[in-house]
Short mmCIF file of C-alpha atoms in Angstrom, two decimals:
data_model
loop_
_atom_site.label_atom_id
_atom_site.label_comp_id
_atom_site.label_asym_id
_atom_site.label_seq_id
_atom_site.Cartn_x
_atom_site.Cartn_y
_atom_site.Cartn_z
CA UNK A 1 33.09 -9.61 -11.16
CA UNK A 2 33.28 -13.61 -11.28
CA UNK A 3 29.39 -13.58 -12.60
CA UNK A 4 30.46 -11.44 -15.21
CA UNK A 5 33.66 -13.52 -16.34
CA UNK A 6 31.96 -15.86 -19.25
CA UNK A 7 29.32 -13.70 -20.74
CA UNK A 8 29.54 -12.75 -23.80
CA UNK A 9 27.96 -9.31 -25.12
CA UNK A 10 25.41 -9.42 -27.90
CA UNK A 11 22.77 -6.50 -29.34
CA UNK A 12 18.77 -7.58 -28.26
CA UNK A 13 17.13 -8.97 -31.35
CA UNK A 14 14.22 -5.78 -30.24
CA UNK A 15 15.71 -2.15 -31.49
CA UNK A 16 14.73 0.24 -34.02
CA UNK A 17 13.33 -0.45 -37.41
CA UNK A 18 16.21 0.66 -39.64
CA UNK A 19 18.59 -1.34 -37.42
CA UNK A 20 20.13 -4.71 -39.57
CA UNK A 21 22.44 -7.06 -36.78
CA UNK A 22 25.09 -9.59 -38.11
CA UNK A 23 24.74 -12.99 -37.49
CA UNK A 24 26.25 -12.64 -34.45
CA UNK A 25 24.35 -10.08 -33.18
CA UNK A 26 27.24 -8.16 -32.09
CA UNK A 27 27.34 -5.45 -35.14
CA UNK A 28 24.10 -3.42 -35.27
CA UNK A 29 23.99 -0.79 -38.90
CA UNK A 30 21.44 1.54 -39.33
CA UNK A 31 20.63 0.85 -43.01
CA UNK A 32 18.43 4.56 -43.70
CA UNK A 33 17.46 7.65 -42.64
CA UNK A 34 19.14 9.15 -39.34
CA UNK A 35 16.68 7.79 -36.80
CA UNK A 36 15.31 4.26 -35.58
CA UNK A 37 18.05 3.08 -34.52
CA UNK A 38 17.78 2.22 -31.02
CA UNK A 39 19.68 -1.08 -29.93
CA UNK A 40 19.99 -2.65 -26.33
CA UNK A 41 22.21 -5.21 -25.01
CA UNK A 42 20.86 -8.51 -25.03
CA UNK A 43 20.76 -9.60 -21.00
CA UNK A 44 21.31 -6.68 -18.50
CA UNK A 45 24.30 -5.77 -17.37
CA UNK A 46 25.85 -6.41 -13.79
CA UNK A 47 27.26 -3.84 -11.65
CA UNK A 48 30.87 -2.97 -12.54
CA UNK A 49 30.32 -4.25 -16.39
CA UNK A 50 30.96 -2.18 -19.29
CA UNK A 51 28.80 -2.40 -22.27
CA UNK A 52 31.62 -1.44 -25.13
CA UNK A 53 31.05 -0.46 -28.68
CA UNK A 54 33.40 0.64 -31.46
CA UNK A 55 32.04 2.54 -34.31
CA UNK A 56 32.92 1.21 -37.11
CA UNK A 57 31.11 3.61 -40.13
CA UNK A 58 30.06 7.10 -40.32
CA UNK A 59 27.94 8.84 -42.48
CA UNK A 60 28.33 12.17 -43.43
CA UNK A 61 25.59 14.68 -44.03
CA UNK A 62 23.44 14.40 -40.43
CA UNK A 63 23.77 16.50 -37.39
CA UNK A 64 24.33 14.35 -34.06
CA UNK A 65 26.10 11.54 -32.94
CA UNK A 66 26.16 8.13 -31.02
CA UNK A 67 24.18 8.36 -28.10
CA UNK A 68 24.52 5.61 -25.25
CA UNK A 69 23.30 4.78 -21.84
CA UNK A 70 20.95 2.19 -19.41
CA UNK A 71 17.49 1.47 -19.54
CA UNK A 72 14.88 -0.68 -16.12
CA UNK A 73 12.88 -1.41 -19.39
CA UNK A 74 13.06 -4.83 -20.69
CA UNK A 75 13.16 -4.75 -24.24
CA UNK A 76 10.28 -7.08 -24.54
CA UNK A 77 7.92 -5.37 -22.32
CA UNK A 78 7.91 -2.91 -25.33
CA UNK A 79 5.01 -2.28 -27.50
CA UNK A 80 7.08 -0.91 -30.04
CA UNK A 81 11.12 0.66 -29.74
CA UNK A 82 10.68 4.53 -29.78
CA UNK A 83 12.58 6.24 -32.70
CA UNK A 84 15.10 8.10 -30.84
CA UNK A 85 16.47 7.33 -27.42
CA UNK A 86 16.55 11.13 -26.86
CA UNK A 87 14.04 12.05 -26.11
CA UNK A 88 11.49 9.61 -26.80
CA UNK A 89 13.02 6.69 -24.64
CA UNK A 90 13.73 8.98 -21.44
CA UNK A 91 11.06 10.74 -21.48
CA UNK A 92 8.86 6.97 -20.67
CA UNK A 93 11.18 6.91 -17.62
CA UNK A 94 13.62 4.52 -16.12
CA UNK A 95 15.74 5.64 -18.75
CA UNK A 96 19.29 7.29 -18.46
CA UNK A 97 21.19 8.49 -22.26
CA UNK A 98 23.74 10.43 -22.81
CA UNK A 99 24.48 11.82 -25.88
CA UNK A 100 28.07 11.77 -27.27
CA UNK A 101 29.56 14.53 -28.85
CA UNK A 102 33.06 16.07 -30.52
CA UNK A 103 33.68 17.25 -27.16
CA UNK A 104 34.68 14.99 -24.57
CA UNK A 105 31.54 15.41 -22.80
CA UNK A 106 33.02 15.68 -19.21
CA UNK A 107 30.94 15.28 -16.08
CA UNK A 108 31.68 18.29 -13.53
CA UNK A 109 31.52 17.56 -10.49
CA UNK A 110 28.56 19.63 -8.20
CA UNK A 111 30.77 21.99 -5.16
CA UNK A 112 29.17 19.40 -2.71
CA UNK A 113 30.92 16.35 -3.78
CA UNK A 114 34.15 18.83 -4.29
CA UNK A 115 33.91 19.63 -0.76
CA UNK A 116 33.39 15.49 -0.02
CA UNK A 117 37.11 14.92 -1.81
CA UNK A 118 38.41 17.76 -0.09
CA UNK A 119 37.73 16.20 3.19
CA UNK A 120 38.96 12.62 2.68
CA UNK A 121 41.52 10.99 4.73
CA UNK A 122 45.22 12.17 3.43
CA UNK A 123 46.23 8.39 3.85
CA UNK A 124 43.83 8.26 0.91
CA UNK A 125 45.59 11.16 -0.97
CA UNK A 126 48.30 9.74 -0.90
CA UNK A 127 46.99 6.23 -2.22
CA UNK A 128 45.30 7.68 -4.84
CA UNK A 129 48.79 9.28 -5.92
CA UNK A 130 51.01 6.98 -5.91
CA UNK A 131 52.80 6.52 -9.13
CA UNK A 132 51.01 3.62 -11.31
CA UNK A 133 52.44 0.31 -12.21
CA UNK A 134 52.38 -2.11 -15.05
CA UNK A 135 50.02 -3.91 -13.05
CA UNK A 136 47.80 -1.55 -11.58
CA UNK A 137 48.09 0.22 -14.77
CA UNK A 138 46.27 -1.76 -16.79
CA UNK A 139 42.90 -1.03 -15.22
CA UNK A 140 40.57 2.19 -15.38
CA UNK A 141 39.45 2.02 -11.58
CA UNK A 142 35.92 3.78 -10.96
CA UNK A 143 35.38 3.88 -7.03
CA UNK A 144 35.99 0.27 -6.17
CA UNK A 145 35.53 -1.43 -9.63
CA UNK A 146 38.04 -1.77 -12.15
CA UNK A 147 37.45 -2.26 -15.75
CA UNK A 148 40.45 -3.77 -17.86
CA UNK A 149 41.97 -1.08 -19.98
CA UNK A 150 43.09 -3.47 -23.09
CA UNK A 151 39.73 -2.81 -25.07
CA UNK A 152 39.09 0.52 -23.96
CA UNK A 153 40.63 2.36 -26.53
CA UNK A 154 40.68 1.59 -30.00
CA UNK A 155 43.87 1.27 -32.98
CA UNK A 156 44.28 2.79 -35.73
CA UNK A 157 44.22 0.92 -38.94
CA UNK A 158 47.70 0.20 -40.38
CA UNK A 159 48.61 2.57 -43.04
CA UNK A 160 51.15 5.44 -43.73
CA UNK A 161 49.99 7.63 -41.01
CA UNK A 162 49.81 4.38 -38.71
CA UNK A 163 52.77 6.42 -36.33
CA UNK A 164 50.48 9.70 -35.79
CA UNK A 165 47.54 8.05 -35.08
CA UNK A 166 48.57 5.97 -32.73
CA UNK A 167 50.26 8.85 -30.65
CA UNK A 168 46.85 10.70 -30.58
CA UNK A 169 45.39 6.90 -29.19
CA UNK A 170 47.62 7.56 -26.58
CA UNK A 171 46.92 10.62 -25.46
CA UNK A 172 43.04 10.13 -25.63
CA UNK A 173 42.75 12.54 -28.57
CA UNK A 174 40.88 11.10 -30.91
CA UNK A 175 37.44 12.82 -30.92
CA UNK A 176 34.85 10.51 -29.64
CA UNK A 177 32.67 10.80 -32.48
CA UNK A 178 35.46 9.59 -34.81
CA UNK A 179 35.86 6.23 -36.71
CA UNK A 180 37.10 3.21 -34.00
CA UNK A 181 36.71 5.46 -31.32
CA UNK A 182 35.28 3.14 -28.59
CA UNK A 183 32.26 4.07 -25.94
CA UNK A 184 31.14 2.26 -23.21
CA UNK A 185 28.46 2.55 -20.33
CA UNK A 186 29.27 1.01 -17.03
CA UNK A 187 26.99 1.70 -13.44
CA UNK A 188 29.05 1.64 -10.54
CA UNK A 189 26.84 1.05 -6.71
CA UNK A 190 26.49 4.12 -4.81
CA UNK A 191 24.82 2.71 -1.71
CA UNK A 192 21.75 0.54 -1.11
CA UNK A 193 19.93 0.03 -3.89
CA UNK A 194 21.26 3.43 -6.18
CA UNK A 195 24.71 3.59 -8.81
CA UNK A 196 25.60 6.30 -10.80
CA UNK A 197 25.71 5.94 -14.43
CA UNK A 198 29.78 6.07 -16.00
CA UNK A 199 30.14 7.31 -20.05
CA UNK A 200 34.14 5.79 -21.25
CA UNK A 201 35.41 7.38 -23.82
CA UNK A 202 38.49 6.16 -25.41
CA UNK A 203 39.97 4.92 -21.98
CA UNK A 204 38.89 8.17 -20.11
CA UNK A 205 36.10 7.99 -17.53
CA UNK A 206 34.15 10.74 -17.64
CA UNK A 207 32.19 11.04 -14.47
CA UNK A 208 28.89 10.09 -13.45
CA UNK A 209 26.37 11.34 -16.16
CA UNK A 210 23.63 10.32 -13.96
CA UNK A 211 23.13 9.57 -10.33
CA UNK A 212 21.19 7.45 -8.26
CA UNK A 213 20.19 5.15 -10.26
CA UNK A 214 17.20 2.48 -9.01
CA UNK A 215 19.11 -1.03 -9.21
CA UNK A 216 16.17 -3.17 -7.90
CA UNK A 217 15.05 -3.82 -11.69
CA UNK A 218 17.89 -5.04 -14.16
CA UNK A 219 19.89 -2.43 -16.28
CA UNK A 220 20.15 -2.76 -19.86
CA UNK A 221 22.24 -1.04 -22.38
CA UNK A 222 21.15 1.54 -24.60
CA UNK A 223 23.13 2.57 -27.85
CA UNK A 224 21.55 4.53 -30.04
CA UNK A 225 22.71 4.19 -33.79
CA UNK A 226 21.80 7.95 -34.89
CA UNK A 227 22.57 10.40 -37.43
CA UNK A 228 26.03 10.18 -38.35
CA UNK A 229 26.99 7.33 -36.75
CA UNK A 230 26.33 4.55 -39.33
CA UNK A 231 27.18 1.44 -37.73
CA UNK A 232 29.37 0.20 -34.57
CA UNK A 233 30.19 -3.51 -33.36
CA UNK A 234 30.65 -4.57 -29.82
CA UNK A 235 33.86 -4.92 -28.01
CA UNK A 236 34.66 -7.62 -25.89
CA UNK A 237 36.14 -7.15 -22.74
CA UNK A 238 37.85 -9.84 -20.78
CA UNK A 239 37.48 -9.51 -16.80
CA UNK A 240 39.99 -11.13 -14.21
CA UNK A 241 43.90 -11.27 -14.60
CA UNK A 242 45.37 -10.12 -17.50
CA UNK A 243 46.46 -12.99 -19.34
CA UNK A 244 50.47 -14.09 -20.11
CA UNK A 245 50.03 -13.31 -23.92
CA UNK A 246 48.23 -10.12 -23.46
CA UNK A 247 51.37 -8.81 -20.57
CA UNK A 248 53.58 -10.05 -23.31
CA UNK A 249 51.88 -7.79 -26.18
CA UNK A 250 51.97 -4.38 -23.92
CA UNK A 251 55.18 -4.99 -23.31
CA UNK A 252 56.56 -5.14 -26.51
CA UNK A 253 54.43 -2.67 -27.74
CA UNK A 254 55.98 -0.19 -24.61
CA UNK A 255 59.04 -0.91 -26.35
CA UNK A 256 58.43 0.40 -29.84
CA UNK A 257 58.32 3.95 -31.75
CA UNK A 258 54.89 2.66 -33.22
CA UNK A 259 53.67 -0.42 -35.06
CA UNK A 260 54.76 -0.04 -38.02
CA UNK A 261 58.41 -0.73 -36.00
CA UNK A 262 57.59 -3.95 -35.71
CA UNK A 263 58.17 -5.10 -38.75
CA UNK A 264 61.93 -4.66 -38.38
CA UNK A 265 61.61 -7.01 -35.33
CA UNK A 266 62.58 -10.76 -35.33
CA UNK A 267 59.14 -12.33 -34.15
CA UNK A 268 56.81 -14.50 -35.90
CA UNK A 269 54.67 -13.22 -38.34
CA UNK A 270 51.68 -14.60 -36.04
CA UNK A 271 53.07 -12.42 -32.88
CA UNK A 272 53.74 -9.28 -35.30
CA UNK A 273 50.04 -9.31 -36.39
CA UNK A 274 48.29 -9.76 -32.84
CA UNK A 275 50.75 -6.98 -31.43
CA UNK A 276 49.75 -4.66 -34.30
CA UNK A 277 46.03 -5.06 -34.39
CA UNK A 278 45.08 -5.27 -30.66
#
């Protein structure tokens, strides 16, 4: 993951016609209708990397959701960005999107790949079992990459209700469709030259949504901006160790009831704020 350690995730300045990006190109808002608004991530993404979005504002009145997933088409090489990724972008090829819905969207697994499990080493049962860690918990491992859980799932704002909320963040119940619910794509290698495509959903793998990939042409991000999802803004996740004043924060925030606790604590206003908000 060390290529992956400085870059910084921005929308392409191609995607759909009702599209409008901040200055920093990391907030993309469709500003009418329900459709053109097909975004990609500016450079392609390496293997192991998750492409993270928040959504930030819905808009009621249209049927469908976010939808999200990889493209082997450079952005550029476009004549002009179809209006929906679904079908219109998948059905040029070398396109893979998945649309999100209320329901968590899970992946079943095919009897074959059961039966593969079944037959694994018990030393590796048992591995796989083992009770987690702070350490090792703070990483959603898919096969042999692991994608730092800080980012993954999103806080509620601060506000009466702040307590509730936050227990439903914990428990991955928020519905993905719902306001700072965060989705990411991520491919993971599945043998020479293939990866399967991974959906996150608040934290919560949810199995590869497409398989066997071609990864001799780079992989872009797709996020399309659709009905009523209004607008979203990238998340930024930090690979490598977890750093001092992040272990710090999670532990403090182990520690607590629920945010709005920490208020009663003696810390500096500074502290209180970054252990609320992140």
């Amino acid at each position: 993951m060390a290529a992956v350690l400085g870059q910084f995730m921005e929308f392409h300045s191609v995607h759909g016609t009702n599209v409008r990006l901040d200055p920093s190109r990391t907030r993309a808002t469709r500003i009418e209708s329900f459709a053109n608004g097909v975004c990609f991530s500016k450079e392609p993404l390496s293997p192991g990397e998750i492409f993270l979005v928040e959504i930030e504002e819905k808009e009621l009145g249209w049927c469908g959701h976010l939808r999200i997933g990889l493209t082997a088409r450079d952005p550029r090489t476009l004549d002009s960005v179809p209006e929906y990724s679904l079908p219109d972008l998948v059905e040029m090829g070398d396109s893979w999107v998945f649309a999100i819905t209320r329901n968590h969207n899970k992946v079943t697994e095919d009897e074959a790949e059961q039966a593969e499990r079944a037959e694994q080493p018990i030393a590796q049962e048992e591995a796989n079992n083992k009770p987690k860690t702070f350490f090792t918990d703070t990483h959603l491992y898919i096969e042999s990459i692991g994608i730092p859980r800080d980012k993954l799932v999103g806080r509620s704002r601060p506000g009466r209700f702040s307590h509730i909320l936050d227990d439903l963040y914990k428990t991955n119940a928020l519905p993905p469709t719902a306001r700072r619910s965060r989705i990411g794509v991520v491919y993971v290698p599945r043998g020479q030259g293939y990866a399967d495509m991974h959906i996150i959903i608040n934290g919560e793998d949810m199995g590869a949504s497409a398989k066997r990939i071609p990864t001799e042409r780079p992989l872009f991000a797709v996020v399309d901006v659709f009905a009523a999802t209004k607008c979203v803004h990238i998340i930024q996740v930090e690979y490598g160790f977890a750093s001092l004043q992040t272990l710090c924060r999670k532990t403090i925030q182990k520690h607590i009831i629920h945010r709005m606790a920490l208020d009663w604590l003696e810390l500096p206003e500074l502290l209180k704020h970054y252990c609320k908000y992140e």
